Short mmCIF file of C-alpha atoms in Angstrom, two decimals:
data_model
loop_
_atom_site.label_atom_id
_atom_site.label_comp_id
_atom_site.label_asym_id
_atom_site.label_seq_id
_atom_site.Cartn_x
_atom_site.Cartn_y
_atom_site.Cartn_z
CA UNK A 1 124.41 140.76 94.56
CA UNK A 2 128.01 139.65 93.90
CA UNK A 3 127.96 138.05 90.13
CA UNK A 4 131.56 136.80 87.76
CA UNK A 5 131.51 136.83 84.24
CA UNK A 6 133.45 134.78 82.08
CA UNK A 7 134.26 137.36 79.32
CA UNK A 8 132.63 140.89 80.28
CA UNK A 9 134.39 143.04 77.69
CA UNK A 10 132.93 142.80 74.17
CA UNK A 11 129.27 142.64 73.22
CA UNK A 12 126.95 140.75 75.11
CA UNK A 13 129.33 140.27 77.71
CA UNK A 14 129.78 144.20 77.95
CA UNK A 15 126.18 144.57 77.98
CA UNK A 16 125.71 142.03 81.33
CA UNK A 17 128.36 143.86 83.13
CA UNK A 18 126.91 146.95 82.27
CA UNK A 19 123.60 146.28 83.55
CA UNK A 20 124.88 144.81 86.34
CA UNK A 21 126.53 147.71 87.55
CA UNK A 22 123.35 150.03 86.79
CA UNK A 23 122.11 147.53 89.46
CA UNK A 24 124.87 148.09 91.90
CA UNK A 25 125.74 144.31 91.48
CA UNK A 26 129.22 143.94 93.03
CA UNK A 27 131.04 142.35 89.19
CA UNK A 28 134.22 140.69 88.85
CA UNK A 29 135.06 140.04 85.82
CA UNK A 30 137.15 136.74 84.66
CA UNK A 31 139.46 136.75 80.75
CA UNK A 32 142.32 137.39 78.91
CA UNK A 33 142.37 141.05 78.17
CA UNK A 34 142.80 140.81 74.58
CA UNK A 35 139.35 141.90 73.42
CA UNK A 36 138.83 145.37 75.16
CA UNK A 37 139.10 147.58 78.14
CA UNK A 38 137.33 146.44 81.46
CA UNK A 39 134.43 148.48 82.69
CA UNK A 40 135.31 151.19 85.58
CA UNK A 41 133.83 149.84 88.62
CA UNK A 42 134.74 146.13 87.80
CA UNK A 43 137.45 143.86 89.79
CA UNK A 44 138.99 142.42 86.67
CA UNK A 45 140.52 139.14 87.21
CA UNK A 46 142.93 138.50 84.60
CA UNK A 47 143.70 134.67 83.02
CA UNK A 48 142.58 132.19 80.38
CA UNK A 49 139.55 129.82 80.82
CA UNK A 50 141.46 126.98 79.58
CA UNK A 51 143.97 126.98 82.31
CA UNK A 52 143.41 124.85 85.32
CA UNK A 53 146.00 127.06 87.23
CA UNK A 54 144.29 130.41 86.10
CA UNK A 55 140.94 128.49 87.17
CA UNK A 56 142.07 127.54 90.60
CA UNK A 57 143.41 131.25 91.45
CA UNK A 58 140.06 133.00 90.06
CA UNK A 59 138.53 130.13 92.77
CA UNK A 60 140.34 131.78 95.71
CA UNK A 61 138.51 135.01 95.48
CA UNK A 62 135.17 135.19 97.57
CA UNK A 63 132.51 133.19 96.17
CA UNK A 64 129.68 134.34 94.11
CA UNK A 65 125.81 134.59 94.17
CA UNK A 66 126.34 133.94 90.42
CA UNK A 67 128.50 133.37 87.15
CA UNK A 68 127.26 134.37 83.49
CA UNK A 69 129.16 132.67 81.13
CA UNK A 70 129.45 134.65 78.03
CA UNK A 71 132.54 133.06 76.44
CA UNK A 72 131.95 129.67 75.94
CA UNK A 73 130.91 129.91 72.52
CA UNK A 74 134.58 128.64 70.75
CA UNK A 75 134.91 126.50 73.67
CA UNK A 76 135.04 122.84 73.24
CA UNK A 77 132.79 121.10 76.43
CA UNK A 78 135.77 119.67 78.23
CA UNK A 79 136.98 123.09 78.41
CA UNK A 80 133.31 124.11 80.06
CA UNK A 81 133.32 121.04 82.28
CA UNK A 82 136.92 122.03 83.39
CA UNK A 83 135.40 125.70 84.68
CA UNK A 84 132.44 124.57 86.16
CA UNK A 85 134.61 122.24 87.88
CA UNK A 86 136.76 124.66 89.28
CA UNK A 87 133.87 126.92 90.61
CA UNK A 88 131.09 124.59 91.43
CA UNK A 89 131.77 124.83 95.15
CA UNK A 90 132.85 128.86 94.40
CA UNK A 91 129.01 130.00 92.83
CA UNK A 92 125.47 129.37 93.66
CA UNK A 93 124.46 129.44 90.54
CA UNK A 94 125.29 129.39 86.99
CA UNK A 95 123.79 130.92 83.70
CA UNK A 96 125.17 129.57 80.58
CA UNK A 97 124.80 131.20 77.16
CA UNK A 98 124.15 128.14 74.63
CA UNK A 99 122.38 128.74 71.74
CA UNK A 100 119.40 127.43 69.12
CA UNK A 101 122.02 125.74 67.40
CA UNK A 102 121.55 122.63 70.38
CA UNK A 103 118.26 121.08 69.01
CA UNK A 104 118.16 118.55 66.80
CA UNK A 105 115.55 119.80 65.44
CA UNK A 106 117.37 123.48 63.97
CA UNK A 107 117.17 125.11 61.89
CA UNK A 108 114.36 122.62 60.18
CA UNK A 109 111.51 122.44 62.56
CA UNK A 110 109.84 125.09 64.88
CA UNK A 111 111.34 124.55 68.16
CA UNK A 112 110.39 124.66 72.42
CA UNK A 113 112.39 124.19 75.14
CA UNK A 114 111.37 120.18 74.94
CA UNK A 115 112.62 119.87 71.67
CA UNK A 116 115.30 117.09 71.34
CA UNK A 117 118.72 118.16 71.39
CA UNK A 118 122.18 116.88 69.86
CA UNK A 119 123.83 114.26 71.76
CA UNK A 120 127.65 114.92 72.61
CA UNK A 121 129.80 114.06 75.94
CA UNK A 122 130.43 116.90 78.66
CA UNK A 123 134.03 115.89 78.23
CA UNK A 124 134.28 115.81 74.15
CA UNK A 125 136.82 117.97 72.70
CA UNK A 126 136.76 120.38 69.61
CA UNK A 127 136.62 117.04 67.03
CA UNK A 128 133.48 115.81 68.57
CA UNK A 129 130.16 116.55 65.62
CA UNK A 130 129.48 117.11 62.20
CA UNK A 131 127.88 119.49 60.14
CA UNK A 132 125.51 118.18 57.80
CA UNK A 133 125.57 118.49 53.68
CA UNK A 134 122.66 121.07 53.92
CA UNK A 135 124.50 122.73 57.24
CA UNK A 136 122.64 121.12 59.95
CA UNK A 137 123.25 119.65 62.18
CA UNK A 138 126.07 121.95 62.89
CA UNK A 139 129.47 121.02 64.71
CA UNK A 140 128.91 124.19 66.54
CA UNK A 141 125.48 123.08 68.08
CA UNK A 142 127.01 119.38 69.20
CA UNK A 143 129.91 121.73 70.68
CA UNK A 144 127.14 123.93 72.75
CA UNK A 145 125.36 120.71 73.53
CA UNK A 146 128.24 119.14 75.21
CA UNK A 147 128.86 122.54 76.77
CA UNK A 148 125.36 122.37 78.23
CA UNK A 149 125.80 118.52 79.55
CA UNK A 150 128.82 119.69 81.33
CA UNK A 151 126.89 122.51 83.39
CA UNK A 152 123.66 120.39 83.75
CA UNK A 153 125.51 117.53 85.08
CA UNK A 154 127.36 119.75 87.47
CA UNK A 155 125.34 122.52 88.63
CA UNK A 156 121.67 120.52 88.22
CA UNK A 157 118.67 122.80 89.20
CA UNK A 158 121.45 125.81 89.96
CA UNK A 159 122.03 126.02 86.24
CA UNK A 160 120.03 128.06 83.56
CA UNK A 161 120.35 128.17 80.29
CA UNK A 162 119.76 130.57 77.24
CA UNK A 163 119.31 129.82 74.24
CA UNK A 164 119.28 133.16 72.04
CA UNK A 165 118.90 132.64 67.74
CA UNK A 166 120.73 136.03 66.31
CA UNK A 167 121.60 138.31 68.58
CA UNK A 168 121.56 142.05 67.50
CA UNK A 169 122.45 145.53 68.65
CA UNK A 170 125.41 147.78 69.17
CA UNK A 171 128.79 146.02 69.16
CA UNK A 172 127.99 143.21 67.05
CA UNK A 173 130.76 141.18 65.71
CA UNK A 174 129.39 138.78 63.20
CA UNK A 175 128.50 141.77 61.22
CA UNK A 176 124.96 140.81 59.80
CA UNK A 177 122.69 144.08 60.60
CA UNK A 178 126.07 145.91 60.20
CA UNK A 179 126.40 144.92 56.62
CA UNK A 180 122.43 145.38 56.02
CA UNK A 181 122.80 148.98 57.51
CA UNK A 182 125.91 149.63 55.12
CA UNK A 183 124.10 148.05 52.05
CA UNK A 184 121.32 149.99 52.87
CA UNK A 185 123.23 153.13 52.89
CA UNK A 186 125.14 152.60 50.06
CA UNK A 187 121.29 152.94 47.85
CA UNK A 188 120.44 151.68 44.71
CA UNK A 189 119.20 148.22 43.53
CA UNK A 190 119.16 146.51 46.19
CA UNK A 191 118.87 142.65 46.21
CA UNK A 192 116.87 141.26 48.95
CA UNK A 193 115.38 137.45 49.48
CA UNK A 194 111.65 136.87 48.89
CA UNK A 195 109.22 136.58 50.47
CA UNK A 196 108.79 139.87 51.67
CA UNK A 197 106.40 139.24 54.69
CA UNK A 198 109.14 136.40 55.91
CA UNK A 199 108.93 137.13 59.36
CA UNK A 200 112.75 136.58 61.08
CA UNK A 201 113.44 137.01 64.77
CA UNK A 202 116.52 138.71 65.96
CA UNK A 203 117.09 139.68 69.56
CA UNK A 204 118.98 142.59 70.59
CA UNK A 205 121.95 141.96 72.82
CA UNK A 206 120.78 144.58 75.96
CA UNK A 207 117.28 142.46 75.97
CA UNK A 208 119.46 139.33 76.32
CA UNK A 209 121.31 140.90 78.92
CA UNK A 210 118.66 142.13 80.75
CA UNK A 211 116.93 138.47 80.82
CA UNK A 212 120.64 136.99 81.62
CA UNK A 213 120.83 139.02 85.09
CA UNK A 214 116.98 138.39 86.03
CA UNK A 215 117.84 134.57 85.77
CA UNK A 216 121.10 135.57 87.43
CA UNK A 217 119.39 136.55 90.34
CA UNK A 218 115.89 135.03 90.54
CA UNK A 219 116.54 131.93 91.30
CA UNK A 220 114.95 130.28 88.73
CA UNK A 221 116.33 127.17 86.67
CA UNK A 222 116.15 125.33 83.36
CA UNK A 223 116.37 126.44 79.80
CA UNK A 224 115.40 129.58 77.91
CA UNK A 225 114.83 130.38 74.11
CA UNK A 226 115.68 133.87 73.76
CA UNK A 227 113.92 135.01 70.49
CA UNK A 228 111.68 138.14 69.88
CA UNK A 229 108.30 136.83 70.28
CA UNK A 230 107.02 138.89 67.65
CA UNK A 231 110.01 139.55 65.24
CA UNK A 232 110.23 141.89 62.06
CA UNK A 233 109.09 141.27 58.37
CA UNK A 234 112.38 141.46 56.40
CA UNK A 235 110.23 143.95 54.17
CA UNK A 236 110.22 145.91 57.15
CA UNK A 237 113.58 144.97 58.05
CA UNK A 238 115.69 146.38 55.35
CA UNK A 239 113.44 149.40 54.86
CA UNK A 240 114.21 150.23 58.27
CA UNK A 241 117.85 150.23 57.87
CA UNK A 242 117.48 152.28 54.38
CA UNK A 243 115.48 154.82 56.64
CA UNK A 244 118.03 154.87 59.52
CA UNK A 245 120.50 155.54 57.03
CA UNK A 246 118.97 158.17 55.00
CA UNK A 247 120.13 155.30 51.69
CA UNK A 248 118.14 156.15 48.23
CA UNK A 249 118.23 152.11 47.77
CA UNK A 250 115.15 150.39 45.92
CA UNK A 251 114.17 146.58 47.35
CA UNK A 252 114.71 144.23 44.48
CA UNK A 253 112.73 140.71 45.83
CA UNK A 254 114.50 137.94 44.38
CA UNK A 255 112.43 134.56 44.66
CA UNK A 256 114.45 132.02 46.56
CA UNK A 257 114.47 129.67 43.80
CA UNK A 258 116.37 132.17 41.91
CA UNK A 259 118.89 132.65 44.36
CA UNK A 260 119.92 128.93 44.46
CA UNK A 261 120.77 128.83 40.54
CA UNK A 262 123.24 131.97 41.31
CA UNK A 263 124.55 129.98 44.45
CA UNK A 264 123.81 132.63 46.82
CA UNK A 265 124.90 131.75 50.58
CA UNK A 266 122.31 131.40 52.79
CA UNK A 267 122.57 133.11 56.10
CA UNK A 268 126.05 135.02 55.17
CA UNK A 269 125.67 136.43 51.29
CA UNK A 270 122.48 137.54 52.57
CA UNK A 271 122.52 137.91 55.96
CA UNK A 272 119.40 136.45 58.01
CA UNK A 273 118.05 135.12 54.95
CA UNK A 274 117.52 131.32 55.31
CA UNK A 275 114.49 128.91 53.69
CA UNK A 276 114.72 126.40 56.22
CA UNK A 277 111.39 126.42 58.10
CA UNK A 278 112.32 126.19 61.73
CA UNK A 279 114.95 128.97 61.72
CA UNK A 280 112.46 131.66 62.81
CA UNK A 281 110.46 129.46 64.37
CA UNK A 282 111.42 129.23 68.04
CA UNK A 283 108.91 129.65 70.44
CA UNK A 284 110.04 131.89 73.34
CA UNK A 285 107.09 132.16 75.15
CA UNK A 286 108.56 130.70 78.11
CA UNK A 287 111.54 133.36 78.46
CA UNK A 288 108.70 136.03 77.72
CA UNK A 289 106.66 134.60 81.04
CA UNK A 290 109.86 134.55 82.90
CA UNK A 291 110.29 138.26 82.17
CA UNK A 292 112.03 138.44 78.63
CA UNK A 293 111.50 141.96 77.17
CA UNK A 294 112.40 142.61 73.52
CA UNK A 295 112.26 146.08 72.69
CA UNK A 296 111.28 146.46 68.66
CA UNK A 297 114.07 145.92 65.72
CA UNK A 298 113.48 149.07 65.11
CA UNK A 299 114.98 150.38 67.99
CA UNK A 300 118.15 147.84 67.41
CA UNK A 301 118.29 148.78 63.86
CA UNK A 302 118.67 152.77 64.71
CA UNK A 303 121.26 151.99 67.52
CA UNK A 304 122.98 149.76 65.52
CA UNK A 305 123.44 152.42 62.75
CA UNK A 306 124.28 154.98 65.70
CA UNK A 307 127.22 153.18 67.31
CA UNK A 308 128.72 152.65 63.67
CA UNK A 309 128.35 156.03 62.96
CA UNK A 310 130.00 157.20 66.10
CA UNK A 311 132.91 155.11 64.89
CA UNK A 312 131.64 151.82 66.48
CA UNK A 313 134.53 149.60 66.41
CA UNK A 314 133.47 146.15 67.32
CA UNK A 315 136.12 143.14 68.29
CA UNK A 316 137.81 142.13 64.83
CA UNK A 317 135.97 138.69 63.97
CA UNK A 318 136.89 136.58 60.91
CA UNK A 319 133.04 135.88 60.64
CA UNK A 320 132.94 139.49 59.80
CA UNK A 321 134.28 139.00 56.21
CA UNK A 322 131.94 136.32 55.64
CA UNK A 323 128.95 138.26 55.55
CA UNK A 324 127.47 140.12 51.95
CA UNK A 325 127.30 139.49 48.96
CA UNK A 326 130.28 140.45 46.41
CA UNK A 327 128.47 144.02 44.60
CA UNK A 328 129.50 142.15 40.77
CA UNK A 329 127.74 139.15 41.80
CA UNK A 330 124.73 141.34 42.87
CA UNK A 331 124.61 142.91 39.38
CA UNK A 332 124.53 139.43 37.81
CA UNK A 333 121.58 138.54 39.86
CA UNK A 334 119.59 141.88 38.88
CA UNK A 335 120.20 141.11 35.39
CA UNK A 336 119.11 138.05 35.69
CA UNK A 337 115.67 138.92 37.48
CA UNK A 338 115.18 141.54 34.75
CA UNK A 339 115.89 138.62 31.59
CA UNK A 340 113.24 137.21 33.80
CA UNK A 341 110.41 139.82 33.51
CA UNK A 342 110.79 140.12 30.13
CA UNK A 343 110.28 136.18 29.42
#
């Protein structure tokens, strides 16, 4: 199996060229060089996605059973459509990461592969979309729409796509368990978002990979959601990173309602925690026939902590510094929940 990946050196795209070589999958590997070292046993090709020159010499190498496109995800669609174009004639097939973020329907309504999604040209560029007052729609999800229009349109039944929620696991570089494992660590009163038995539905990134090189090479089509099918109570959840951690913390359940009147962030102050009732809704079923295997957040959770304590370094993000909640601000909610209890 011959595959190219569009990115291949930082999370998710490390983890497909990793498996891929565990495989013995011949990988070439397609980006700038900016965001770390390529794997040994790649043939890197070196250039920027947005180039029609760099596009046309990464077409003259031998053609491809298949392309997994892992760095589309600050791409604007004409920039996709402008790749597939390049390659269409160079690959047999293509699997695109997309994301939840596509359906109209997200983050406020439990979603399937036949949900509707957002409407937005394969050629729009990075203006095209809104984000809503209450953040959704999101110009992000029109973006991975259009990104999806411009594969489907070219590629047809050679094209699958995945659709992952929050991806997990060693290397991440949004930060979200990160911060809940250093929270966690850091012990005592610790403010987390009722209801305890919320169930949420993270995914770790080598799961995602796996799945992305079965679909790579199956020759299967259509779209994905890539969720864990049976997810993690965020009870369970943040006790499992004070555990991993060794942290003396105590859970401190604030009641969402609570949380609004201090203007706490959802999905970044907190990270994972949002009241919309789609979010951890999305029905992967279909990915889990096809061969999707999540191993348990536990697992990811452990690893996680792991790879930061082995001086995990991931790829410097500015989404990084969006995520947690400022300690001060913290201690003003706690005070607050105990004026509560003694109303």
């Amino acid at each position: 199996m011959r595959i190219l990946v569009l990115g291949g050196t930082w999370f998710l795209g490390k983890e497909v060229v990793a498996g891929a070589l565990r495989r013995g999958w011949d990988v070439t590997t397609f980006n700038r060089g900016r965001s770390g070292p390529d794997a040994p046993g790649t043939d890197p090709v070196r250039g920027d996605r947005t180039s029609p020159e760099d596009l046309c010499r990464l077409a003259g190498n031998e053609p491809w059973d298949a392309v997994i496109d892992t760095s589309s995800s600050a791409l604007p669609p004409r920039d996709v459509l402008l790749a597939v174009g390049a390659l269409h004639d160079r690959v047999a097939r293509w699997v695109h990461i997309s994301t939840v973020s596509v359906y109209a329907g997200w983050p406020h309504h439990p979603l399937r592969e036949d949900s509707e999604l957002l409407e937005c040209p394969r050629d729009a560029d990075e203006t095209y979309g809104h984000t809503g007052a209450d953040g959704s729609p999101t110009h992000y999800g029109f973006q991975k729409a259009g990104g999806e229009r411009a594969v489907s349109e070219t590629f047809g039944d050679r094209a699958v796509f995945l659709r992952p929620g929050v991806i997990l696991g060693p290397g991440e570089y949004v930060g979200r368990l990160p911060w809940w494992l250093g929270r966690a660590h850091r012990g005592g009163r610790i403010l987390t978002p009722a209801p305890a038995e919320r169930r949420i539905q993270p995914v770790d990134v080598r799961d995602v990979a796996a799945f992305a090189l079965d679909q790579a090479a199956d020759g299967g089509s259509g779209a994905y959601n890539v969720a864990h099918p049976h997810g993690i109570t965020f009870d369970d959840f943040v006790t499992t990173c004070l555990e991993a951690t060794g942290g003396a913390g105590r859970l401190v359940w604030a009641p969402p309602e609570l949380l609004a009147r201090h203007d706490v962030k959802q999905w970044t102050e907190l990270p994972l925690w949002r009241t919309h009732a789609g979010v951890w809704s999305v029905d992967s079923s279909k990915a889990c026939a096809a061969g999707l295997r999540c191993r348990p957040v536990h697992e990811t959770i452990a690893d996680t902590w792991a790879w930061l304590r082995a001086d995990g370094h991931p790829v410097a993000h500015p989404r990084w510094d969006e995520q947690g909640i400022a300690p001060e601000k913290e201690e003003k909610i706690h005070s607050a929940l105990g004026a509560d209890r003694l109303i």
